[in-house]
Amino acid sequence: MMINSGKLIVKHCLGVFLLFGSMTIAGTALAQQTRLENINFVTLPGDQLEIELMFSNAPPNPAIFEIANPARLSMDFNNVSNQLEERRYSLDVDIADSVMILEDQSRTRMVVNMLALEPYTTRVEGNSLFVVLGNAAGGGNANVAAAAATIRGANVGGQGSDIENVDFRRGPNGEGQIIVQMAGTNLTGDINRSGPSLSLEFRNAGIDAEQQARLDVTDFSTPVRYIDVYEENNAVVVVADIAGNYDYIAYQSDNEFIIDVTPVIDTDIASADDGFDFSGERMSLNFQDIPIRQVLQIFAEFQDFSLVVSDAVTGNITLRLVDVPWDQALDLVLRSRGLGQRLEGNVLYVAPAADIAQAERQELEANQEVESLVPLQTAYIPVNYAVASEMLTLIQGGEGGGILSDRGTATVDTRTSTLIVRDAPVVLNEVRSMLQRLDVPVQQVLIEARIVNAETNFSDALGIRWGGVQTFPEFGDEFILSGSLNGFGTSFSENQLIVDLGASGANSSFAIGYAGDNGLLQLELAALEDSGNGEVIAQPSITTQDQQTARIESGIQIPYQAQAGGTAGGSTTEFVTAALSMEVTPQITPDGRIIMMLDIHQDSVTPGTGDVPAIATNNVLTRVLVDDGDTVVLGGVYREEAVTTVSKTMVLGDLPYIGNLFKRTINSETKTELLIFITPSIINEI
């Protein structure tokens, strides 16, 4: 099927690869320059594409350039002018995406943007040059595309081109810079990347024997560890051994070929372009002593924007950039010649950086002068949700941080919550824009707490009481032997106890005794066992706005008498608070979760000393992150107290076995547990 160039539909190209190489034109110019007059595209069986270039004279022998990534085939025709009306031709075929025709002085270039490198053949019939792309291509001058960027033709360096030196430097951002200094500008290097190795090959070149060595650059703390320089097959090879993941940029400036090797963090491999300042479509450039104005024109053609270049931009440039974002390539070109850029809409203005800075400074001074003469206006801006006084503080600022100009003033009417601002119209628009972003309803958060305080106590006591009285008639009625707490008696009573170590508050006892003519002996065994369980549950809840502190408190204030100071003496009534309180400051995160700063107190009154009460306090102070509606356990306090008390009669209580008749034993155990549960919920209905 024949596809005429006039019938092609021009589409957005996926990218145009520009690989301009300088070529030394031998001999004088032709008496009549050859013209490229037409181009045709034909699809052939076997997924082949035939491109026919029609010239006014016999086609010249082109210089052919190939690159693998992105896949490009370029042909340069010296002393050929371009007469085609279109520069880009979109192709609706599987083998190629588009074709671009470019012209530079006495040279015309055809660039074929392929989906993948394909073999090609060329043939000449009359004034037409046919290029056939595809796997079935055969016959003619067959060529197979190489895996790396290569250049073939008479313009590829020559004998006697030498490498003078290979150097290494550390860049300001930790990148490694491999610098190859060449004797001239007519050498071209081929770069191949294979895992941790990056090789650079200069064909038909030589290097002195003392330069052929291994450079150990580990001490520079860059991804590059070693650099090997040697000759092989009439070529100079520079191989860099690189550690870890890396990326590189190669470019040529005058007689220096530079490779910047940058480390890539493992976590950023999936998004290697994140944090990179340049995001334009990638391109490659290869210039040899070409006017910088023509380089800028190529950028304008590549991105299809308008270009204005100052008359002060002059001179030539030599560089090579391989697979570099176009905006980064433009930045490198401008910085290499001290130029600056200014983009206004779709127009790019290029001039010396000093001239652009001066123009911007003059423009700012003019704008400031105009602003100082603009009549002031007064605006009445209502504040709906925010606090008007707080908005006034933001507008006025402090230490020069406000929005108002030097001539502006602002005040607030608290009755109507209205800001009264008087300033230039542009400032008033900024104030309105700020209030539009800040004066919005704030989400609210409901915080529910559940405080559980459980207490378990157990005690047991075992004691003994015994006593008696004995009279001795042989010694007279006046001689009596008895146990007594409060004097002597003639009969057994509570006052005649020999041992009083009974269990206090005993709910059961057992007593035995012996009575005779002249005496009485009684023994009482008392026991007590007591247990109890208690649980106190408190459920405070509070609602507050996002990032606003709220506090809830419930309790009592206990009065007590405190001694007054001074010589007059006397006392004063003071109060101590025993309360359950919760103070919380919520913050809603962008992903819908809640950060809370919590301060929770649970106090209770316990017996104190004298008239001053004692306060038992439980407190939790923390900062937590919780999903909306989820419950979090802030923490728990578990306390266990076990006490054993033994009361005994001195000396007698220490006797083996018998000593148990002269002692009282009390065992007590108390367990207390405190748990705090918090459940925050975002209130979506405002």
XYZ file of C-alpha atoms in Angstrom:
686
model
C 0.000 0.000 0.000
C 1.402 3.406 -0.972
C 1.178 6.095 1.703
C 1.653 9.571 0.248
C 3.323 12.118 2.449
C 0.534 14.630 1.809
C -1.997 12.163 3.219
C -0.181 11.438 6.469
C -1.893 12.559 9.649
C 0.518 14.391 11.901
C 0.219 13.165 15.489
C 2.099 13.853 18.727
C 5.300 11.903 18.440
C 6.421 9.783 21.319
C 9.775 11.560 21.080
C 12.275 12.602 18.495
C 15.873 11.551 19.020
C 18.368 14.100 17.781
C 21.896 12.835 17.272
C 23.632 15.626 15.404
C 27.306 14.905 14.717
C 29.652 17.420 13.227
C 31.112 16.444 9.938
C 34.100 17.971 8.198
C 33.048 18.803 4.697
C 35.926 18.068 2.388
C 36.228 20.004 -0.822
C 34.270 22.980 -2.033
C 30.518 23.422 -2.244
C 28.677 21.937 -5.183
C 27.830 24.214 -8.011
C 24.161 23.307 -7.641
C 22.962 22.094 -4.250
C 20.903 18.894 -4.153
C 17.318 19.233 -2.856
C 15.122 16.744 -1.007
C 11.836 17.203 -2.857
C 9.513 14.433 -1.641
C 9.148 11.443 0.681
C 6.894 8.394 0.389
C 6.127 5.487 2.708
C 5.135 1.982 1.585
C 4.240 -1.018 3.749
C 5.675 -4.301 2.416
C 4.839 -7.928 3.244
C 6.563 -9.355 6.267
C 6.093 -6.258 8.503
C 8.496 -4.174 6.461
C 8.501 -0.443 5.845
C 9.977 1.178 2.740
C 10.914 4.846 2.834
C 11.550 6.575 -0.516
C 13.528 9.819 -0.481
C 13.265 11.721 -3.773
C 16.092 14.189 -4.614
C 16.623 16.708 -7.399
C 19.916 15.043 -8.311
C 21.580 11.751 -7.585
C 21.316 10.977 -3.881
C 24.489 11.586 -1.878
C 25.995 8.863 0.288
C 24.494 9.419 3.772
C 26.210 9.178 7.144
C 24.121 6.751 9.197
C 23.683 6.863 12.966
C 22.038 4.159 15.112
C 21.101 4.047 18.801
C 19.337 1.332 20.792
C 17.562 3.207 23.592
C 15.474 4.820 22.373
C 15.549 2.986 19.038
C 16.538 5.530 16.371
C 17.965 5.437 12.831
C 19.352 8.733 11.528
C 20.740 9.600 8.092
C 22.669 12.801 7.340
C 22.827 14.150 3.785
C 25.566 16.763 3.270
C 24.965 19.658 0.867
C 21.258 18.820 0.671
C 18.475 21.339 1.275
C 15.045 20.361 2.533
C 12.071 21.320 0.354
C 9.425 19.328 2.288
C 6.527 21.233 3.797
C 6.272 19.101 6.940
C 8.878 18.217 9.514
C 7.103 15.305 11.229
C 5.322 12.337 9.709
C 3.364 9.952 11.924
C 3.334 6.323 10.809
C 0.546 3.896 11.601
C 2.736 0.804 11.351
C 4.086 -1.720 13.865
C 7.747 -1.229 13.028
C 8.129 2.567 13.359
C 6.316 5.384 15.080
C 7.301 8.499 13.148
C 9.818 10.134 10.820
C 11.280 13.604 11.251
C 13.127 15.708 8.648
C 15.528 18.393 9.940
C 17.739 20.890 8.159
C 20.906 22.578 9.393
C 22.637 24.955 6.945
C 23.937 22.677 4.177
C 22.847 19.435 5.819
C 19.534 17.567 5.984
C 18.777 14.803 8.461
C 16.130 12.065 8.475
C 15.350 10.499 11.858
C 13.260 7.296 12.019
C 11.727 6.647 15.438
C 11.400 2.863 15.704
C 9.729 0.777 18.343
C 12.788 -1.490 18.415
C 16.003 -1.655 16.417
C 15.454 -3.412 13.113
C 17.740 -4.474 10.265
C 17.678 -2.172 7.237
C 18.768 -2.103 3.591
C 19.417 0.803 1.228
C 19.385 1.070 -2.555
C 19.527 3.848 -5.115
C 17.264 4.047 -8.161
C 17.747 7.177 -10.244
C 17.327 10.202 -8.003
C 15.589 8.196 -5.258
C 17.081 6.536 -2.193
C 15.095 3.614 -0.788
C 15.433 2.542 2.865
C 13.742 -0.754 3.800
C 13.239 -1.572 7.521
C 12.238 -4.993 8.785
C 13.306 -8.509 9.626
C 12.758 -9.715 6.052
C 15.094 -7.128 4.601
C 17.663 -8.740 2.360
C 19.979 -7.907 -0.450
C 21.481 -4.526 -1.041
C 23.694 -3.003 1.577
C 22.325 -4.893 4.571
C 23.136 -3.612 8.034
C 22.051 -4.989 11.427
C 21.418 -2.430 14.176
C 23.833 -2.684 17.049
C 22.820 -3.036 20.676
C 24.549 0.166 21.691
C 24.752 3.633 20.214
C 27.105 3.549 17.236
C 28.063 5.910 14.436
C 29.351 4.830 11.100
C 30.550 6.890 8.176
C 33.511 8.866 7.127
C 33.068 11.366 9.949
C 33.875 9.013 12.834
C 37.158 10.171 14.152
C 40.392 9.531 12.360
C 43.827 8.273 12.818
C 45.991 10.324 15.060
C 43.172 11.257 17.495
C 44.507 10.535 20.969
C 43.264 10.473 24.557
C 45.460 12.760 26.648
C 44.263 11.956 30.163
C 41.591 10.180 32.230
C 40.699 11.913 35.510
C 38.147 11.461 38.295
C 36.392 13.943 40.582
C 33.691 13.907 43.233
C 30.683 16.089 42.478
C 28.948 18.384 44.988
C 26.103 15.877 45.492
C 28.274 12.769 45.918
C 28.257 11.776 42.252
C 31.383 10.451 40.544
C 32.686 12.321 37.490
C 34.820 10.450 34.968
C 36.598 13.043 32.807
C 38.294 12.013 29.565
C 40.474 14.728 28.027
C 40.891 14.387 24.261
C 43.486 15.953 21.990
C 40.730 17.258 19.712
C 36.986 17.445 19.296
C 36.580 14.910 16.500
C 36.406 11.809 18.696
C 33.135 10.111 19.585
C 32.719 7.691 22.453
C 30.407 4.685 22.595
C 28.891 3.850 26.008
C 27.772 0.399 27.090
C 26.252 -0.476 30.469
C 26.447 -4.039 31.751
C 25.460 -4.541 35.378
C 28.051 -2.969 37.673
C 30.330 -2.070 34.724
C 30.131 1.012 32.555
C 32.421 1.040 29.519
C 33.397 3.908 27.221
C 35.128 3.119 23.901
C 36.924 5.552 21.564
C 37.598 3.905 18.214
C 40.632 4.698 16.094
C 42.306 6.370 19.033
C 45.396 5.830 21.099
C 46.689 6.649 24.569
C 50.154 6.782 26.116
C 51.374 3.712 27.967
C 51.699 5.544 31.308
C 47.988 6.401 31.154
C 46.983 2.737 30.795
C 46.422 1.706 34.390
C 43.801 1.091 37.052
C 42.607 4.081 39.074
C 41.464 3.248 42.619
C 38.871 5.916 43.485
C 37.251 4.174 46.448
C 38.393 6.930 48.832
C 36.204 9.484 47.041
C 33.053 7.858 48.552
C 31.154 7.701 45.260
C 29.486 4.745 43.502
C 32.618 4.380 41.333
C 35.262 2.049 42.799
C 37.793 1.424 40.044
C 38.551 2.812 36.568
C 40.532 0.695 34.094
C 42.104 2.390 31.054
C 43.647 0.319 28.237
C 44.002 -0.074 24.469
C 42.252 -2.858 22.579
C 41.753 -3.405 18.843
C 42.896 0.077 17.858
C 40.568 1.637 20.411
C 40.852 3.255 23.847
C 38.592 1.612 26.427
C 37.637 3.145 29.786
C 35.806 0.721 32.116
C 34.310 1.871 35.439
C 33.448 -0.627 38.184
C 30.426 0.748 40.076
C 28.930 -0.437 43.362
C 25.205 -0.595 43.994
C 22.403 0.852 41.941
C 23.292 3.855 39.860
C 22.302 6.132 37.021
C 24.537 8.105 34.669
C 24.604 11.026 32.274
C 27.248 11.385 29.549
C 28.026 14.595 27.698
C 30.878 16.206 25.785
C 32.061 19.790 26.194
C 34.814 20.931 23.809
C 37.613 18.373 24.211
C 36.276 16.788 27.419
C 33.998 13.783 27.569
C 32.316 13.623 30.997
C 30.264 10.851 32.630
C 28.359 11.684 35.834
C 27.560 8.549 37.886
C 24.848 9.110 40.516
C 23.852 6.606 43.240
C 20.232 5.417 43.325
C 18.705 4.391 46.667
C 17.078 0.934 46.657
C 13.753 2.256 47.944
C 13.626 4.750 45.104
C 14.297 2.372 42.226
C 10.617 1.930 41.455
C 10.251 5.702 41.249
C 13.681 6.784 40.134
C 12.431 10.077 38.784
C 11.005 11.196 42.154
C 12.869 14.204 43.462
C 14.547 14.762 40.051
C 14.273 18.349 38.934
C 14.014 17.485 35.238
C 11.113 15.505 33.798
C 11.130 16.359 30.091
C 11.166 13.918 27.224
C 14.588 12.364 26.826
C 16.807 13.204 23.895
C 20.394 12.823 22.724
C 22.586 15.472 21.188
C 25.963 15.291 19.508
C 27.402 18.616 18.359
C 30.830 19.444 17.071
C 31.589 23.178 17.070
C 28.068 24.223 16.100
C 26.607 27.728 16.651
C 24.708 27.836 19.910
C 21.792 29.612 18.205
C 21.228 26.533 16.068
C 21.274 24.318 19.166
C 18.586 26.495 20.749
C 16.544 26.257 17.555
C 16.674 22.468 17.779
C 15.274 22.622 21.313
C 12.457 24.840 20.081
C 11.664 22.412 17.269
C 11.842 19.446 19.624
C 9.305 20.862 22.107
C 7.386 23.001 19.610
C 7.645 26.291 21.539
C 8.435 29.829 20.348
C 11.984 31.066 20.836
C 13.458 34.537 21.197
C 17.253 34.797 21.410
C 19.082 37.941 22.461
C 21.658 39.460 20.093
C 24.225 38.991 22.858
C 24.012 35.174 22.480
C 26.911 34.228 20.199
C 29.615 31.599 19.817
C 29.854 27.884 19.103
C 29.568 24.865 21.354
C 30.716 21.243 21.291
C 28.860 18.715 23.402
C 27.365 15.239 23.505
C 24.365 14.311 25.623
C 23.031 10.754 25.691
C 19.433 10.009 26.758
C 19.019 13.186 28.808
C 15.709 14.985 29.584
C 15.401 17.880 27.168
C 14.983 20.461 29.934
C 18.154 19.233 31.624
C 20.009 19.294 28.308
C 18.843 22.879 27.743
C 19.981 23.827 31.237
C 23.432 22.313 30.606
C 23.810 24.189 27.332
C 22.775 27.507 28.868
C 24.975 27.129 31.950
C 28.002 26.199 29.828
C 27.801 29.661 28.180
C 26.555 31.716 31.136
C 23.068 32.103 29.678
C 19.706 32.295 31.353
C 16.160 31.582 30.277
C 12.760 33.050 30.933
C 9.575 31.257 29.903
C 6.468 33.373 29.375
C 3.586 31.254 28.171
C 4.851 29.332 25.152
C 7.679 31.752 24.432
C 11.216 31.019 25.673
C 13.526 33.991 25.954
C 17.277 33.266 26.080
C 19.862 35.887 26.976
C 22.955 36.234 29.169
C 22.034 35.498 32.762
C 23.172 38.958 33.890
C 20.916 40.624 31.337
C 17.894 38.570 32.439
C 18.599 39.336 36.102
C 18.884 43.043 35.310
C 15.635 42.995 33.330
C 13.786 41.198 36.143
C 15.174 43.645 38.685
C 14.014 46.605 36.611
C 10.604 44.984 36.197
C 10.261 44.467 39.952
C 11.290 48.054 40.656
C 8.745 49.281 38.145
C 6.020 47.129 39.688
C 6.886 48.408 43.163
C 6.721 51.978 41.940
C 3.334 51.327 40.357
C 2.052 49.678 43.535
C 3.089 52.700 45.577
C 0.863 54.897 43.399
C -2.195 52.630 43.232
C -5.210 54.143 45.051
C -6.159 52.305 48.236
C -9.501 50.515 48.549
C -11.471 49.318 51.557
C -12.902 45.829 51.775
C -15.326 44.410 54.357
C -14.676 40.689 54.593
C -16.922 38.556 56.855
C -15.370 35.714 58.849
C -17.748 32.769 59.109
C -16.040 29.924 60.958
C -12.656 31.156 62.174
C -11.998 33.660 64.950
C -11.828 37.115 63.399
C -9.125 38.338 65.772
C -6.919 35.371 64.878
C -7.356 36.074 61.164
C -6.423 39.702 61.814
C -3.176 38.555 63.452
C -2.322 36.442 60.410
C -3.006 39.331 58.037
C -0.992 41.853 60.009
C 1.723 39.364 60.911
C 4.704 40.239 62.960
C 8.238 41.097 62.097
C 7.200 41.739 58.511
C 5.450 38.410 58.035
C 1.989 39.755 57.195
C 0.160 40.223 53.919
C -0.521 43.931 54.184
C 1.628 46.393 52.298
C 3.396 49.284 53.970
C 0.405 51.517 53.260
C -2.244 48.989 54.275
C -4.251 48.824 57.511
C -6.623 46.258 58.977
C -8.979 46.030 61.933
C -11.773 43.756 63.102
C -15.372 44.329 64.189
C -15.913 41.662 66.851
C -19.683 42.270 66.988
C -20.231 41.179 63.378
C -17.003 39.131 63.033
C -15.930 41.244 60.046
C -12.456 42.229 58.894
C -12.026 45.769 57.639
C -8.996 45.925 55.344
C -7.749 48.981 53.449
C -4.971 48.372 50.927
C -4.152 48.087 47.230
C -6.507 45.881 45.140
C -3.852 43.182 44.617
C -3.342 42.898 48.389
C -7.084 42.723 48.987
C -7.269 39.807 46.570
C -4.521 38.025 48.530
C -6.434 38.570 51.782
C -9.622 37.162 50.254
C -7.701 34.180 48.891
C -6.168 33.476 52.306
C -9.543 33.645 54.065
C -11.081 31.398 51.434
C -8.555 28.710 52.373
C -8.563 29.225 56.143
C -12.130 30.288 56.978
C -13.638 26.828 56.606
C -15.522 24.589 59.030
C -13.295 22.367 61.113
C -14.063 18.707 61.665
C -15.029 17.602 65.154
C -13.942 14.575 67.130
C -15.860 12.643 69.796
C -13.561 11.068 72.400
C -15.088 8.424 74.657
C -13.134 7.028 77.598
C -13.836 4.013 79.805
C -11.889 3.849 83.046
C -12.156 0.607 85.022
C -10.758 0.404 88.563
C -11.167 -3.106 90.090
C -10.141 -3.984 93.670
C -9.990 -7.367 95.407
C -9.063 -7.796 99.091
C -8.681 -10.827 101.359
C -7.612 -11.140 105.011
C -7.505 -13.786 107.700
C -6.613 -13.540 111.412
C -6.004 -16.122 114.107
C -5.548 -15.144 117.755
C -5.731 -16.466 121.293
C -6.947 -15.122 124.644
C -6.452 -16.926 127.914
C -6.163 -16.108 131.568
C -6.952 -17.232 135.101
C -6.745 -16.633 138.816
C -5.345 -18.789 141.637
C -5.567 -18.252 145.394
C -3.244 -19.812 147.988
C -4.997 -20.346 151.359
C -1.840 -21.732 152.958
C -0.384 -18.320 152.575
C -3.528 -16.607 153.607
C -6.466 -15.301 151.725
C -4.499 -12.237 150.741
C -2.039 -14.065 148.381
C -3.465 -14.266 144.823
C -1.810 -15.174 141.482
C -3.608 -14.111 138.345
C -3.218 -12.461 134.938
C -4.407 -8.921 135.124
C -4.540 -5.791 132.923
C -6.114 -3.499 135.440
C -5.187 -4.783 138.895
C -5.951 -7.832 140.926
C -9.238 -9.590 141.305
C -10.569 -12.575 143.153
C -12.559 -13.951 140.271
C -11.891 -14.425 136.551
C -12.987 -11.556 134.349
C -11.817 -9.535 131.308
C -9.256 -7.908 133.564
C -7.639 -11.172 134.581
C -6.282 -12.073 131.074
C -2.839 -13.563 131.021
C -2.674 -13.314 127.156
C -4.976 -10.999 125.137
C -4.071 -11.654 121.455
C -7.455 -12.457 120.093
C -8.477 -11.676 116.505
C -9.900 -8.189 116.261
C -13.470 -8.219 115.051
C -13.542 -12.016 115.041
C -16.791 -13.445 113.846
C -16.208 -16.767 115.613
C -14.357 -18.036 118.731
C -13.820 -21.173 120.732
C -13.163 -21.203 124.509
C -12.280 -23.865 127.066
C -11.634 -23.530 130.839
C -10.848 -25.221 134.138
C -12.383 -24.219 137.463
C -11.241 -25.438 140.885
C -11.783 -24.594 144.506
C -9.034 -22.093 144.558
C -8.633 -21.052 140.883
C -9.850 -20.698 137.357
C -8.088 -21.164 133.946
C -9.753 -20.184 130.624
C -8.514 -20.261 126.993
C -10.292 -18.655 123.965
C -9.306 -19.194 120.315
C -10.641 -16.517 117.895
C -10.509 -16.519 114.068
C -11.488 -14.108 111.279
C -11.546 -14.416 107.461
C -12.700 -11.486 105.316
C -12.818 -10.981 101.491
C -14.298 -8.385 99.181
C -14.471 -7.354 95.518
C -15.139 -3.904 94.107
C -15.252 -2.310 90.662
C -15.535 1.342 89.800
C -16.293 2.279 86.191
C -16.135 5.826 84.847
C -17.103 6.759 81.276
C -16.257 10.375 80.477
C -16.787 11.592 76.896
C -16.092 14.907 75.215
C -16.461 16.507 71.768
C -14.030 19.078 70.408
C -12.774 20.530 67.136
C -9.725 19.340 65.308
C -6.520 20.504 67.042
C -8.479 22.203 69.836
C -7.862 21.268 73.478
C -10.881 20.174 75.510
C -11.179 19.252 79.194
C -13.859 17.550 81.256
C -13.751 17.174 85.060
C -16.051 15.670 87.681
C -15.250 15.414 91.411
C -15.336 17.137 94.772
C -13.389 19.813 96.582
C -12.605 18.835 100.163
C -12.197 21.633 102.714
C -9.628 21.478 105.495
C -8.187 23.828 108.045
C -4.716 25.108 107.339
C -2.575 27.007 109.829
C -2.271 30.662 108.920
C 1.131 32.279 108.908
C 2.290 35.271 110.834
C 2.278 36.155 114.468
C -1.478 36.398 114.678
C -1.870 32.664 114.258
C -5.304 31.307 113.476
C -6.309 29.061 110.617
C -7.811 29.320 107.122
C -10.065 27.056 105.130
C -8.478 25.604 102.019
C -9.657 23.073 99.468
C -8.128 20.051 97.804
C -9.658 18.584 94.629
C -10.347 14.914 94.121
C -11.771 14.506 90.634
C -11.966 12.450 87.479
C -10.656 14.622 84.622
C -9.719 14.147 80.977
C -7.878 16.662 78.810
C -7.457 15.842 75.112
C -6.142 17.557 71.976
C -7.071 15.639 68.791
C -5.474 16.016 65.359
C -7.051 14.497 62.251
C -4.451 13.193 59.805
C -4.853 13.414 55.996
C -5.542 9.664 55.814
C -8.486 9.893 58.220
C -6.785 8.740 61.439
C -6.576 10.609 64.728
C -3.575 11.669 66.806
C -4.496 12.403 70.439
C -2.590 14.101 73.228
C -4.247 12.754 76.400
C -3.968 13.695 80.076
C -6.288 11.607 82.287
C -6.592 11.849 86.107
C -8.615 9.681 88.474
C -8.357 10.807 92.112
C -9.950 9.424 95.279
C -9.982 10.478 98.938
C -8.156 8.382 101.498
C -7.647 8.952 105.223
C -4.873 11.406 105.859
C -2.978 12.793 108.797
C -4.957 14.957 111.147
C -7.399 17.238 109.408
C -5.593 17.165 106.105
C -7.075 14.623 103.635
C -4.978 12.369 101.477
C -5.620 12.058 97.708
C -4.928 8.817 95.857
C -4.068 9.735 92.253
C -3.984 7.711 89.018
C -2.672 9.612 85.980
C -2.007 8.786 82.308
C -0.193 11.262 80.022
C 0.415 10.017 76.476
C 0.211 10.668 72.714
C -1.364 7.969 70.515
C -2.415 7.403 66.888
C -5.773 5.649 66.444
C -7.933 4.760 63.466
C -11.325 6.404 63.300
C -13.751 4.485 65.528
C -11.158 2.049 66.913
C -10.514 1.508 70.626
C -7.062 1.640 72.121
C -5.943 0.529 75.585
C -3.747 3.307 76.860
C -2.278 1.329 79.739
C -3.014 -0.368 82.974
C -1.877 -0.115 86.548
C -1.820 -3.397 88.461
C -0.987 -3.309 92.155
C -0.812 -6.237 94.556
C -0.138 -5.803 98.294
C 0.370 -8.738 100.719
C 0.938 -8.097 104.463
C 1.524 -10.562 107.309
C 1.362 -9.216 110.882
C 2.432 -11.248 113.944
C 1.760 -9.992 117.506
C 3.242 -11.984 120.382
C 4.239 -11.924 124.008
C 7.887 -11.199 124.494
C 10.042 -14.290 125.212
C 7.059 -16.606 125.591
C 5.977 -16.107 121.997
C 9.377 -17.298 120.765
C 9.189 -20.668 122.483
C 8.827 -23.684 120.154
C 5.257 -24.872 119.793
C 4.226 -23.374 123.132
C 4.916 -19.953 121.649
C 1.792 -20.218 119.473
C -0.239 -19.779 122.650
C 1.273 -16.354 123.090
C 0.879 -14.784 119.552
C -1.662 -13.490 117.031
C -1.224 -13.789 113.217
C -2.989 -11.599 110.630
C -2.603 -12.136 106.818
C -4.023 -9.570 104.341
C -3.858 -9.334 100.530
C -5.089 -6.456 98.315
C -5.152 -6.392 94.475
C -5.946 -3.231 92.483
C -6.117 -2.936 88.687
C -6.718 0.164 86.575
C -7.455 0.025 82.808
C -8.175 2.958 80.479
C -9.871 2.525 77.082
C -10.157 5.372 74.546
C -12.378 5.428 71.440
C -12.152 8.483 69.125
C -14.669 9.067 66.340
C -14.695 11.719 63.622
C -18.008 13.569 63.374
C -18.595 14.025 59.656
C -21.829 15.947 59.985
C -20.901 19.568 60.557
